[in-house]
PDB file of C-alpha atoms in Angstrom:
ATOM      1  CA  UNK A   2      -6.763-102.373 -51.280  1.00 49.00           C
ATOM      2  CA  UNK A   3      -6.559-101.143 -47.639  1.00 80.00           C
ATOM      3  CA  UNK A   4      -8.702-100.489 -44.933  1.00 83.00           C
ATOM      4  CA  UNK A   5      -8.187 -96.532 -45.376  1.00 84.00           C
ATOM      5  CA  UNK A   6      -9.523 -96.272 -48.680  1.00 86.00           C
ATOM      6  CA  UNK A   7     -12.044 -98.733 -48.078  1.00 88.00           C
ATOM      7  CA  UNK A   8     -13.026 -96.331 -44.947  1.00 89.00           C
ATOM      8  CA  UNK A   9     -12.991 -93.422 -47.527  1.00 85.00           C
ATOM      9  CA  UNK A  10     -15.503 -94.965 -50.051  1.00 89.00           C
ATOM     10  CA  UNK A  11     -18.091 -95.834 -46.788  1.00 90.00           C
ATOM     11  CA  UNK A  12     -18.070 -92.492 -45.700  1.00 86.00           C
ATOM     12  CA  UNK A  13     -18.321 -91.256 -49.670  1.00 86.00           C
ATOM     13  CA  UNK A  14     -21.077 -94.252 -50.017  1.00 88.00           C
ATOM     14  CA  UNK A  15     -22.828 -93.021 -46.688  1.00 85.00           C
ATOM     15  CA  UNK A  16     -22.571 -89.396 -48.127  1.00 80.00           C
ATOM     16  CA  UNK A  17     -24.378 -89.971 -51.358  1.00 81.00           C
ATOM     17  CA  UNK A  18     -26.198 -93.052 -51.347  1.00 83.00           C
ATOM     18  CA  UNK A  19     -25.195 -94.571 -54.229  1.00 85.00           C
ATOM     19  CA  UNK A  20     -21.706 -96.588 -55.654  1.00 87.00           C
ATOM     20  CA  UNK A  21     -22.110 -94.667 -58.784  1.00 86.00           C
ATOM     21  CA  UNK A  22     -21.680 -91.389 -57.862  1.00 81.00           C
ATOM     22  CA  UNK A  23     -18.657 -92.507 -55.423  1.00 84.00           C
ATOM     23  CA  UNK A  24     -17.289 -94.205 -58.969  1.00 84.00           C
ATOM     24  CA  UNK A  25     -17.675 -90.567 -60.634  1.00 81.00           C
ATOM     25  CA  UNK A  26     -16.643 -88.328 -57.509  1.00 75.00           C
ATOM     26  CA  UNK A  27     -13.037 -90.470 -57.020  1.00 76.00           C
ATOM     27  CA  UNK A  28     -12.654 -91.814 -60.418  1.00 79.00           C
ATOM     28  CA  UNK A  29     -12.377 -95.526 -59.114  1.00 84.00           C
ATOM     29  CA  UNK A  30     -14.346 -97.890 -61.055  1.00 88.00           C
ATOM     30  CA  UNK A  31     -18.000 -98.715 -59.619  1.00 87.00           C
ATOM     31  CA  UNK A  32     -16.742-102.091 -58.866  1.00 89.00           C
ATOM     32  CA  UNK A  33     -13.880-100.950 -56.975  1.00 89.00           C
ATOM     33  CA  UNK A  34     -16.095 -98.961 -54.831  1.00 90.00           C
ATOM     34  CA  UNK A  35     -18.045-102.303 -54.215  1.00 90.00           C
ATOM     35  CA  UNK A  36     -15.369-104.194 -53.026  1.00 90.00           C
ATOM     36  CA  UNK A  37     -14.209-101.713 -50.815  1.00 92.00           C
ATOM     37  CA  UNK A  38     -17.318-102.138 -48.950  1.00 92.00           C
ATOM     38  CA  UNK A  39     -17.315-106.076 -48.946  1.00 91.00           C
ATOM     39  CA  UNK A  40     -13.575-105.467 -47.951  1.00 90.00           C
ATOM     40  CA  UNK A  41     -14.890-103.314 -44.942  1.00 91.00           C
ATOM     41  CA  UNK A  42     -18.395-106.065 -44.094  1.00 90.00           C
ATOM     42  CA  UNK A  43     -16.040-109.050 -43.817  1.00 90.00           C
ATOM     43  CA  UNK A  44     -13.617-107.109 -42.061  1.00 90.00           C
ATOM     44  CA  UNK A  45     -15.858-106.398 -39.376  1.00 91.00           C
ATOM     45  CA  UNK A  46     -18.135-109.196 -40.099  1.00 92.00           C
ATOM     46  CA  UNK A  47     -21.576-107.433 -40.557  1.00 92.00           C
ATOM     47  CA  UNK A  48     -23.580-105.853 -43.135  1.00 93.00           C
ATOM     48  CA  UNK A  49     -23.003-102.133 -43.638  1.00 93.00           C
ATOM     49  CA  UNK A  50     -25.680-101.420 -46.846  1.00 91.00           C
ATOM     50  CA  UNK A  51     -29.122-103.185 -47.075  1.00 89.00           C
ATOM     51  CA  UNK A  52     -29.193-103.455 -50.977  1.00 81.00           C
ATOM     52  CA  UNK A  53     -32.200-103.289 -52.860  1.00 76.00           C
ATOM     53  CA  UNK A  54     -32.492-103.274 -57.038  1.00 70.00           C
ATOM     54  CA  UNK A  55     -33.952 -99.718 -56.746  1.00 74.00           C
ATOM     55  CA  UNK A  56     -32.411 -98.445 -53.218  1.00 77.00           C
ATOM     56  CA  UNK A  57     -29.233 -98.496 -50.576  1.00 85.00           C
ATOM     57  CA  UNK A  58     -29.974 -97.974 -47.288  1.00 88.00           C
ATOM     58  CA  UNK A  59     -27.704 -97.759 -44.418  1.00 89.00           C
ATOM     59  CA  UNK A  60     -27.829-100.704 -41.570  1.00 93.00           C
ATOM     60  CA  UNK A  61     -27.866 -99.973 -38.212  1.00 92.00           C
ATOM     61  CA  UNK A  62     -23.962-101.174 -38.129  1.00 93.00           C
ATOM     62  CA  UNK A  63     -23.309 -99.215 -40.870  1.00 90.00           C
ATOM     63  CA  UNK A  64     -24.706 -96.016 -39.038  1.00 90.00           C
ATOM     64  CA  UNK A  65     -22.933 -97.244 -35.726  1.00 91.00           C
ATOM     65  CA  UNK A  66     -19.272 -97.382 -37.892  1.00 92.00           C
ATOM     66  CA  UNK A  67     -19.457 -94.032 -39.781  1.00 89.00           C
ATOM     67  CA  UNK A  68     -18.889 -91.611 -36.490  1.00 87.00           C
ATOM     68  CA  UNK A  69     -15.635 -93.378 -35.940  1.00 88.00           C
ATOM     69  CA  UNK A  70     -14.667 -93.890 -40.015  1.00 87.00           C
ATOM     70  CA  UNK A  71     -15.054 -90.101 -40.031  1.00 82.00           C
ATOM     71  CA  UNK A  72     -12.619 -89.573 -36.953  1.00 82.00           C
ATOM     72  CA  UNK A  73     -10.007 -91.711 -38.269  1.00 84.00           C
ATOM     73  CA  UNK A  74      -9.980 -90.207 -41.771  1.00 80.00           C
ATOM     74  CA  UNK A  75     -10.001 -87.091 -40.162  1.00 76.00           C
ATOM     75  CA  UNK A  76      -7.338 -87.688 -37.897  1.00 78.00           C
ATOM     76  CA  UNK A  77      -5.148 -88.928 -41.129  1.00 77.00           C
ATOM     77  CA  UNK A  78      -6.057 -86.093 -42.509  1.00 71.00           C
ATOM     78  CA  UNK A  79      -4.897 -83.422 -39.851  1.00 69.00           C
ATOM     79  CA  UNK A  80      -1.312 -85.566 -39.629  1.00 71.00           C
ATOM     80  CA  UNK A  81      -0.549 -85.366 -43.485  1.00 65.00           C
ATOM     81  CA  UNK A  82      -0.999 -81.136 -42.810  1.00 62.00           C
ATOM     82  CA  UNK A  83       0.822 -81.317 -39.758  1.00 62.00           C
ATOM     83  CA  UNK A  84       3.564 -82.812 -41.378  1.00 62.00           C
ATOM     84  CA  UNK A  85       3.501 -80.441 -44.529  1.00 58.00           C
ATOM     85  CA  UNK A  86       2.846 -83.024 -46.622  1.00 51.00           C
ATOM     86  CA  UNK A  87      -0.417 -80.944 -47.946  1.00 52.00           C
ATOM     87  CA  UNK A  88       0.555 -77.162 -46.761  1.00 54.00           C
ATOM     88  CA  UNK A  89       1.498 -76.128 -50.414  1.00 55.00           C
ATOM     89  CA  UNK A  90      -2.080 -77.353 -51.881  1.00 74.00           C
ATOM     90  CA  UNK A  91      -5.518 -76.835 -50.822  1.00 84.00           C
ATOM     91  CA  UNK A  92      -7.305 -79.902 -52.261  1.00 84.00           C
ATOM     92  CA  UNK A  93     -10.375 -82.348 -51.867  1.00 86.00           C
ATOM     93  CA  UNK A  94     -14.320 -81.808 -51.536  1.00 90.00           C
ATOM     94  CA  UNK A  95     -15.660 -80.117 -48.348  1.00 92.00           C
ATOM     95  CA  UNK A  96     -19.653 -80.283 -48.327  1.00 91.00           C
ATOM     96  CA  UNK A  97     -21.015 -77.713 -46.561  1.00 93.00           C
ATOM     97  CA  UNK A  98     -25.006 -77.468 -45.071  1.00 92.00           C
ATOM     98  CA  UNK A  99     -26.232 -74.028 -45.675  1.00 90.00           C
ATOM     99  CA  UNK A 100     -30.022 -72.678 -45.035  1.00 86.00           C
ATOM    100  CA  UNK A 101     -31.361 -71.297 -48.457  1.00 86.00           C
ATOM    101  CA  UNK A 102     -30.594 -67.454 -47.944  1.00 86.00           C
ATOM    102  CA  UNK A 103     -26.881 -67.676 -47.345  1.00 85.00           C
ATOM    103  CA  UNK A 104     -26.233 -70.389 -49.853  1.00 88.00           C
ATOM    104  CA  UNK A 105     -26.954 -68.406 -52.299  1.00 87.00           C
ATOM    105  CA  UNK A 106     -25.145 -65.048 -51.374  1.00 85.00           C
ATOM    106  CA  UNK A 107     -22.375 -67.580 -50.997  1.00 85.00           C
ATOM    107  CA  UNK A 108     -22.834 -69.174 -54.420  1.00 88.00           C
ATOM    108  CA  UNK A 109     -21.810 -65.688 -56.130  1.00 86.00           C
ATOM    109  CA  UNK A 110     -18.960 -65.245 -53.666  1.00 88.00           C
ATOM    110  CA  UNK A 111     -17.579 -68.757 -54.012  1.00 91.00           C
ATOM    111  CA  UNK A 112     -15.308 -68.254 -57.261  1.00 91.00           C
ATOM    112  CA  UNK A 113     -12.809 -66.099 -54.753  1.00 91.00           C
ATOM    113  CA  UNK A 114     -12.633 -68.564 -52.781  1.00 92.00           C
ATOM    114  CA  UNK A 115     -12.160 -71.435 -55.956  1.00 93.00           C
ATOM    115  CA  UNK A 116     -10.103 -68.983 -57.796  1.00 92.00           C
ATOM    116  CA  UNK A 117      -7.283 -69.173 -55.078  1.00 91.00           C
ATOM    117  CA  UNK A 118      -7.454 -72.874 -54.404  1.00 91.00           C
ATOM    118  CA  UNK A 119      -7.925 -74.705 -57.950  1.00 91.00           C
ATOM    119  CA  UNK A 120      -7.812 -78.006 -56.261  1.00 90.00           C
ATOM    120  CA  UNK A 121     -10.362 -77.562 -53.699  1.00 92.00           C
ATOM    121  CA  UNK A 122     -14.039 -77.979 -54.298  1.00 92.00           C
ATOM    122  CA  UNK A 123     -17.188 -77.153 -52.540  1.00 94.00           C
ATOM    123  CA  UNK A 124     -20.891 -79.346 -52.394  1.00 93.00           C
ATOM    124  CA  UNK A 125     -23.305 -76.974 -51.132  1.00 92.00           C
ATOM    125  CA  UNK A 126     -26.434 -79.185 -49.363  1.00 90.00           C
ATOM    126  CA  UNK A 127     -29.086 -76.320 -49.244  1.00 88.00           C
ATOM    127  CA  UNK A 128     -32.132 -76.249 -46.759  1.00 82.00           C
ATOM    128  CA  UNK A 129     -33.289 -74.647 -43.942  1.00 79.00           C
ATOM    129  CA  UNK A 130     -33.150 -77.627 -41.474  1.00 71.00           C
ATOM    130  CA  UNK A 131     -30.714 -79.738 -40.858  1.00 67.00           C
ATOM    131  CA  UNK A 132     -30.020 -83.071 -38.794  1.00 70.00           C
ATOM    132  CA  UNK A 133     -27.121 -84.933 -38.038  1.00 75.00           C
ATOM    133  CA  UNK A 134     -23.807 -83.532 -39.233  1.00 81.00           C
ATOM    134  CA  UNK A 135     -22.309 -87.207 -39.184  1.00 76.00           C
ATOM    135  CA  UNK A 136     -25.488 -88.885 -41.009  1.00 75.00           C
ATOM    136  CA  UNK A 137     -26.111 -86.015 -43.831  1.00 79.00           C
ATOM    137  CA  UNK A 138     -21.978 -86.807 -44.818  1.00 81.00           C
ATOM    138  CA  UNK A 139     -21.425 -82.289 -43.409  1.00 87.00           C
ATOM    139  CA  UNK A 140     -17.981 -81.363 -43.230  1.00 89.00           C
ATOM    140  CA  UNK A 141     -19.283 -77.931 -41.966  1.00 92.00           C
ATOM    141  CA  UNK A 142     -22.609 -76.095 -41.349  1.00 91.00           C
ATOM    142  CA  UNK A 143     -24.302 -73.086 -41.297  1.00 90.00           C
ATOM    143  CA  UNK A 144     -26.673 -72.538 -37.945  1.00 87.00           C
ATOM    144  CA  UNK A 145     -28.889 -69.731 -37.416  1.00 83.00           C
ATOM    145  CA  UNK A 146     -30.046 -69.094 -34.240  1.00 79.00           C
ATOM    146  CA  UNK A 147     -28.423 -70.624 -30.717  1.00 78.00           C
ATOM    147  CA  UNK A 148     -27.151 -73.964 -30.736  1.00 75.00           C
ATOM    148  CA  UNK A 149     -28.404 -76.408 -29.120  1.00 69.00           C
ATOM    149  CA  UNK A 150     -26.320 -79.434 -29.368  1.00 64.00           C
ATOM    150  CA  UNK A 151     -23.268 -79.581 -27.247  1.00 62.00           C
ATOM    151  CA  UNK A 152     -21.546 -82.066 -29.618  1.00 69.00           C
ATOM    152  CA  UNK A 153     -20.905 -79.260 -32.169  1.00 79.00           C
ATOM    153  CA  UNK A 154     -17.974 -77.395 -31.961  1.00 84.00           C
ATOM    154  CA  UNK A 155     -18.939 -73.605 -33.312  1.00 87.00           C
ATOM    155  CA  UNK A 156     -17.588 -70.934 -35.026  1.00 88.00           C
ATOM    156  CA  UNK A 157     -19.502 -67.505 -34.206  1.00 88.00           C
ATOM    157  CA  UNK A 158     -19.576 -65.760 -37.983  1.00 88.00           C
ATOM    158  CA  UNK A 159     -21.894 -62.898 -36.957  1.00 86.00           C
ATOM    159  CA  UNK A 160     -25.513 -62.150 -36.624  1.00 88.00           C
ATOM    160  CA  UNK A 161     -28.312 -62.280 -38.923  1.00 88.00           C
ATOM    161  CA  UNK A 162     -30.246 -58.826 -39.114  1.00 91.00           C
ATOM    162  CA  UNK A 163     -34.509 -58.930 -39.662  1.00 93.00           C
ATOM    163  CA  UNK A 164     -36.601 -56.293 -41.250  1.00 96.00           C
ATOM    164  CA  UNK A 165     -39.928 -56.012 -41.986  1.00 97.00           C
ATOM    165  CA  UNK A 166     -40.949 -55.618 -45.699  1.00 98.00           C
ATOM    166  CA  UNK A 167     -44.244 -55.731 -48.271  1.00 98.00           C
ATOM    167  CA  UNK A 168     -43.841 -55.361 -51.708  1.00 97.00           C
ATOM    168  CA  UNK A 169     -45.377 -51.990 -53.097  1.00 95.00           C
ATOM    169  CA  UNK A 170     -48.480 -53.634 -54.732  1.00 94.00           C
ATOM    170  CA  UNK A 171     -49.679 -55.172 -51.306  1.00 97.00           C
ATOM    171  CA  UNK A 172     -49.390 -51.697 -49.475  1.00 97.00           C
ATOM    172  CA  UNK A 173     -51.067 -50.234 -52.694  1.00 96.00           C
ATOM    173  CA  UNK A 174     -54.096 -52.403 -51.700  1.00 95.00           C
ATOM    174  CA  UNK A 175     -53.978 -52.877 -47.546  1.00 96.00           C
ATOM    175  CA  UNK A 176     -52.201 -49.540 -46.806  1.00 96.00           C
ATOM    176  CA  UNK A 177     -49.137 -49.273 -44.933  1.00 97.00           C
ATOM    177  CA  UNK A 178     -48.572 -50.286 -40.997  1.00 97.00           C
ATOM    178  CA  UNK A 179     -47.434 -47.472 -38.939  1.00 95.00           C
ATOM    179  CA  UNK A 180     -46.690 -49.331 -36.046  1.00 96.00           C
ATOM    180  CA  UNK A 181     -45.927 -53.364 -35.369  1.00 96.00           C
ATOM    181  CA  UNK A 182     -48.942 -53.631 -33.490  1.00 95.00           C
ATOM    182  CA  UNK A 183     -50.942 -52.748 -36.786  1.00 96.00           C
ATOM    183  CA  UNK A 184     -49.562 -56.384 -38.543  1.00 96.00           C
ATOM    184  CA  UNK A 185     -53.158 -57.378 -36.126  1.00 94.00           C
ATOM    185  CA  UNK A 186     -54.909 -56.408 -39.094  1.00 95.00           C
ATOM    186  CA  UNK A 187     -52.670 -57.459 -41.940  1.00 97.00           C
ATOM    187  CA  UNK A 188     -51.516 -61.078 -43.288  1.00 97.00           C
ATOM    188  CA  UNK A 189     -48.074 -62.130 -42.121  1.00 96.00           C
ATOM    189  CA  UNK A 190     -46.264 -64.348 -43.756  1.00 96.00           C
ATOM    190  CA  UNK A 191     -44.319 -66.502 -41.647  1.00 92.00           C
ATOM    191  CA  UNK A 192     -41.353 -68.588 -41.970  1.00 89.00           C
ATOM    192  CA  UNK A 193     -41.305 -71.746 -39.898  1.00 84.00           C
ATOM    193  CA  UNK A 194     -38.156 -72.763 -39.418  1.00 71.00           C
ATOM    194  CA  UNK A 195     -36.576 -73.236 -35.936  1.00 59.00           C
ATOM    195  CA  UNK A 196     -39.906 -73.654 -34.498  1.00 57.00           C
ATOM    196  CA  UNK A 197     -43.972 -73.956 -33.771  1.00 50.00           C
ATOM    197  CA  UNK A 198     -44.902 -70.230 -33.106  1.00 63.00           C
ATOM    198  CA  UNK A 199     -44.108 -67.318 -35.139  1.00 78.00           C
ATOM    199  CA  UNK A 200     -43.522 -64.755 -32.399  1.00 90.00           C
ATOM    200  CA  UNK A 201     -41.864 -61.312 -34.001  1.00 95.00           C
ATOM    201  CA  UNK A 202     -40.893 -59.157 -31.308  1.00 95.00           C
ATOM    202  CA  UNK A 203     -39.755 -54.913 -32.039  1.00 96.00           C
ATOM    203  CA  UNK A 204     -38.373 -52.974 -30.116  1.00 96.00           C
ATOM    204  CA  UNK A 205     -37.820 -48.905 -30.416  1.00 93.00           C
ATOM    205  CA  UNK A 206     -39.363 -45.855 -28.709  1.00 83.00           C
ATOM    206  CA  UNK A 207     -38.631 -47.170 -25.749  1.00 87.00           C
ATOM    207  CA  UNK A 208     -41.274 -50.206 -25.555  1.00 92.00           C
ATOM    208  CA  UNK A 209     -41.627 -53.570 -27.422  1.00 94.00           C
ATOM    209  CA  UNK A 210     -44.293 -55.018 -29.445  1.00 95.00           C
ATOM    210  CA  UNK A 211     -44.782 -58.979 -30.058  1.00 94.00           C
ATOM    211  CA  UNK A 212     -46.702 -59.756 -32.753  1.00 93.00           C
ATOM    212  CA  UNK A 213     -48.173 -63.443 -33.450  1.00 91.00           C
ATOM    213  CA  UNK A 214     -47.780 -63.436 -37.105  1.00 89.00           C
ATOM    214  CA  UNK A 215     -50.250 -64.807 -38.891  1.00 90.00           C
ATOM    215  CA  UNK A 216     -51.890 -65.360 -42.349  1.00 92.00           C
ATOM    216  CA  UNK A 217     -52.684 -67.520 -45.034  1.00 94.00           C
ATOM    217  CA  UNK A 218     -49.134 -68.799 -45.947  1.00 94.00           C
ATOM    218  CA  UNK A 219     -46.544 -69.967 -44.254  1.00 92.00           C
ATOM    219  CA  UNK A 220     -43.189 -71.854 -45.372  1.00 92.00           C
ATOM    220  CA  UNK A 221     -40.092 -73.352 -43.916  1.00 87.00           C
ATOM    221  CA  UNK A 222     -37.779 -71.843 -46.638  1.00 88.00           C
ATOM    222  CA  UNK A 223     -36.672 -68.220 -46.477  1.00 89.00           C
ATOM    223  CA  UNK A 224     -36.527 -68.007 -50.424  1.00 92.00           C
ATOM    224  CA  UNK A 225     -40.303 -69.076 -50.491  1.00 94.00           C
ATOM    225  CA  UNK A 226     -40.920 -66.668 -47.963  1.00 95.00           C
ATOM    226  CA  UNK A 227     -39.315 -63.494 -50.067  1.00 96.00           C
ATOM    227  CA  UNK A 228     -40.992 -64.612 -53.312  1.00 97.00           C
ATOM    228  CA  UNK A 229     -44.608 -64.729 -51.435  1.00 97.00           C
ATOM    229  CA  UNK A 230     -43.937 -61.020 -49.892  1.00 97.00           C
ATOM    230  CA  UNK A 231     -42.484 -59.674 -53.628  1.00 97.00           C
ATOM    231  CA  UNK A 232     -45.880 -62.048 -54.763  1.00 97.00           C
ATOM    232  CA  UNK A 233     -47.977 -58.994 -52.612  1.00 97.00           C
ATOM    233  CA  UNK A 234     -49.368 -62.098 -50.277  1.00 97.00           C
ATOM    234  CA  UNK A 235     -48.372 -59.977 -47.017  1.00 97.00           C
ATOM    235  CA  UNK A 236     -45.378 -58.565 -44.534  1.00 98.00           C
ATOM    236  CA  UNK A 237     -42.502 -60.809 -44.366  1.00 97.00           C
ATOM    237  CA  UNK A 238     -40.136 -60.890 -42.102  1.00 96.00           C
ATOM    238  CA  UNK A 239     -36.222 -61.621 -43.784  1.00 94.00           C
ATOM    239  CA  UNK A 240     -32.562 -61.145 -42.896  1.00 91.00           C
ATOM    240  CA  UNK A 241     -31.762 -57.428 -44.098  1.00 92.00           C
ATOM    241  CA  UNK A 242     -28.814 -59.259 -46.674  1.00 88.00           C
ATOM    242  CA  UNK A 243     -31.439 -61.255 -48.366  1.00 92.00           C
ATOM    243  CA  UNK A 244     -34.056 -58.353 -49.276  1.00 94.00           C
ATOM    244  CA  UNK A 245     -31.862 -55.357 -49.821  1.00 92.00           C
ATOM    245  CA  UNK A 246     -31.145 -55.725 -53.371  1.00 93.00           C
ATOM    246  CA  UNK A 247     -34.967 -55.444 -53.663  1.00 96.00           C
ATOM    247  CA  UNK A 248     -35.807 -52.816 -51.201  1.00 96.00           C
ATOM    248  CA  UNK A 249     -32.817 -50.876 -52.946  1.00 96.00           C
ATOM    249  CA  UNK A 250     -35.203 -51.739 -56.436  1.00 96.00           C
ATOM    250  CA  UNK A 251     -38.066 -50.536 -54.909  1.00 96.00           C
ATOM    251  CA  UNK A 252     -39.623 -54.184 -55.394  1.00 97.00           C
ATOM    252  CA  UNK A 253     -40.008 -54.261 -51.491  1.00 98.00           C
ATOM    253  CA  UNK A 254     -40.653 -51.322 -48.750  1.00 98.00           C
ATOM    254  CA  UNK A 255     -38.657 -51.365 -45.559  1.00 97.00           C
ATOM    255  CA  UNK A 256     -41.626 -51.121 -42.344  1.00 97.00           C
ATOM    256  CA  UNK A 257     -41.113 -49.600 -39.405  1.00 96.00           C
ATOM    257  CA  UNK A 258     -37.499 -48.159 -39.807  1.00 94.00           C
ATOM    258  CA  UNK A 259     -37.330 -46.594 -36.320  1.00 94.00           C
ATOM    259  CA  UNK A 260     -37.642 -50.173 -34.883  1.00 96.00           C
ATOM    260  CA  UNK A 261     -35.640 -53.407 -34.557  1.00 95.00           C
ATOM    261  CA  UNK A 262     -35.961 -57.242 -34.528  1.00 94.00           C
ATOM    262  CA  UNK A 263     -33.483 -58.723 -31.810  1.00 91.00           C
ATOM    263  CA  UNK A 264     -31.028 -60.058 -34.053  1.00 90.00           C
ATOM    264  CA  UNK A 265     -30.116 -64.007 -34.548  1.00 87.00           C
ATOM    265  CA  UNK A 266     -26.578 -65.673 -33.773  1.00 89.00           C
ATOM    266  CA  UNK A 267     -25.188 -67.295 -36.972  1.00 89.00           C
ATOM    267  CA  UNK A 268     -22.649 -69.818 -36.805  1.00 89.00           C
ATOM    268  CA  UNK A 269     -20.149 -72.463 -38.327  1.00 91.00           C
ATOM    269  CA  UNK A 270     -20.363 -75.705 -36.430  1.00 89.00           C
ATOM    270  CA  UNK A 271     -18.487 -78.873 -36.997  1.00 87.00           C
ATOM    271  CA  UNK A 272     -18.987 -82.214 -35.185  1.00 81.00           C
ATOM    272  CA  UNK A 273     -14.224 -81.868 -34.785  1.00 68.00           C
ATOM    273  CA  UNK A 274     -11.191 -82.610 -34.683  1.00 62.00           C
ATOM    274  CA  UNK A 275     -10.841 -79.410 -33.469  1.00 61.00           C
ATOM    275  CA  UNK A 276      -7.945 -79.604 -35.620  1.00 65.00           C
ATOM    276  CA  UNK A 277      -9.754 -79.564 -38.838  1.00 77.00           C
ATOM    277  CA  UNK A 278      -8.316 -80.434 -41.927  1.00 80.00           C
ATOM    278  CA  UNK A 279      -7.029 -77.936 -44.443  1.00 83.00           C
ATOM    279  CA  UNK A 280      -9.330 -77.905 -46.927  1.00 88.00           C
ATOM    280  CA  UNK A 281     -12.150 -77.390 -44.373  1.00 88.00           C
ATOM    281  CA  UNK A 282     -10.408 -74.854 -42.440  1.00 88.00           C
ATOM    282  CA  UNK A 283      -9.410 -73.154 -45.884  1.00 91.00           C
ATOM    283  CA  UNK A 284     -13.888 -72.906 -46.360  1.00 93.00           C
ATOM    284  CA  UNK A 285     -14.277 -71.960 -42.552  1.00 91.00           C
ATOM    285  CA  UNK A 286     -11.493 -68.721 -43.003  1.00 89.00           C
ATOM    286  CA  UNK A 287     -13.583 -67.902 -45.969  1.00 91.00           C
ATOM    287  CA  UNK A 288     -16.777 -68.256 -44.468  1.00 90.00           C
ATOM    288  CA  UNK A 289     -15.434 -65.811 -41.117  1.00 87.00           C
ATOM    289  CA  UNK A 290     -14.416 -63.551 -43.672  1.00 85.00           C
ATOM    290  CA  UNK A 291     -17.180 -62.560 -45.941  1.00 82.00           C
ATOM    291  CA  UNK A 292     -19.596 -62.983 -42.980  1.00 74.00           C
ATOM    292  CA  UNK A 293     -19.637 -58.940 -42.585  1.00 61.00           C
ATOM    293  CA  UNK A 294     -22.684 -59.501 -44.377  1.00 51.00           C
ATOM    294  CA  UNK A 295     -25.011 -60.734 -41.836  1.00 49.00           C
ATOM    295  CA  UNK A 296     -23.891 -58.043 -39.016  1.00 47.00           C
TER     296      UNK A 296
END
């Protein structure tokens, strides 16, 4: 037992929160796993895991040592590919934070991606917020919208397109907005991620229009969003990729087609090596590459 694989279960621990599904992700007895962390709390002489019967929390050491177990595995890592050692194979788990929408246009791409690399695997963590890269156990993200922290290294995939839809049913019953200014009178539904006012701004004909959406729901998930406009509760506003299988149905109507939203940056961030290592470079190529979507 070494301090290296010890290093690996604490980040894997950290990850996941729990020795058992460390035990079924590597294959190492749960026991194993457990003395790889008492290997790694006498070693440095602290208390890594605050155990309870029903929970395992992370000490304030604990949180203080996984930045710099992640840098050293990763640096291992990027030395094995360096020296060929891993070029023929693609292998290991890279989790990757997605917001709802694009995690699940990328769940029905993925099997490309699996398909050419049989010994790779993927963990998507979906939600529309996300913290600490380190702390959540993220190998990569997806960010939408500019980014703010300059720890993160970033990959630029694209941008996200908006349009304006209501489902047939609710224009049925309201009547149809011929101009963004008319949303005044008709129930927004807003999503609330990325911040406290709900601003949409259009621009065509030569002038803009910023509307204060408003109305009587609201989420912080784009997927709850769509299934309250298809649900006839108002106009959403929704990356183009996300609604155009059900504008293209006729379940939603495209508004205001002679006008645009100001479209969002969407990017690939990582907290380094800039040398990543293969198996999360192999994820970031793919992600580059079917990121047409979103332009």
């Amino acid at each position: 037992m070494d301090l290296l694989s010890a290093l690996h279960s604490f980040v894997r621990v950290a990850a996941t929160g729990s020795f058992s599904a460390v035990s079924r992700e590597t294959g190492a007895s749960q026991p194993t796993i457990s003395r790889h962390i008492a290997l790694l709390e006498a070693h440095y002489g602290t208390t890594l895991f605050a155990r309870t019967t029903r929970s395992l929390m992370m000490t304030e050491d604990g949180r203080s040592l996984l930045p710099h177990a992640y840098e050293v595995l990763e640096i291992l890592e990027t030395a094995e590919t360096a020296l060929g050692r891993r070029r023929a194979s693609v292998s290991g788990l890279v989790r990757l934070g997605v917001t709802t929408a694009f995690g699940l246009y990328m769940t029905g791409r993925l099997g490309e991606l699996l398909d050419r690399h049989p010994d790779l695997s993927v963990e998507l963590i979906m939600r529309d917020g996300f913290g600490d890269l380190v702390e959540e156990g993220l190998d990569l993200a997806i960010r939408v919208g500019e980014i703010a922290e300059g720890s993160l290294i970033a990959r630029r995939l694209g941008t996200v397109r908006r349009v304006a839809v209501a489902s047939g049913r609710y224009l049925e019953r309201r009547g149809t907005p011929q101009h963004p200014r008319d949303l005044l009178n008709h129930p927004c539904v807003a999503y609330t991620y990325g911040g406290t006012r709900h601003d949409w701004h259009f621009v065509g004909n030569g002038e803009e229009s910023v509307v204060a959406a408003s109305g009587p729901f609201r989420a912080n998930s784009s997927e709850a969003v769509l299934k309250a406009t298809l649900a006839g509760l108002g106009v959403g506003l929704l990356p183009s990729f996300q609604v155009a299988e059900d504008v293209v149905a006729g379940r939603l109507v495209r508004l205001f087609p002679d006008w645009t939203v100001p479209d969002l940056p969407i990017h690939a961030v990582h907290t380094g090596p800039r040398a990543l290592p293969l198996r999360t470079r192999t994820v970031l190529d793919f992600l580059v590459a079917i990121a047409d979507i979103v332009r």
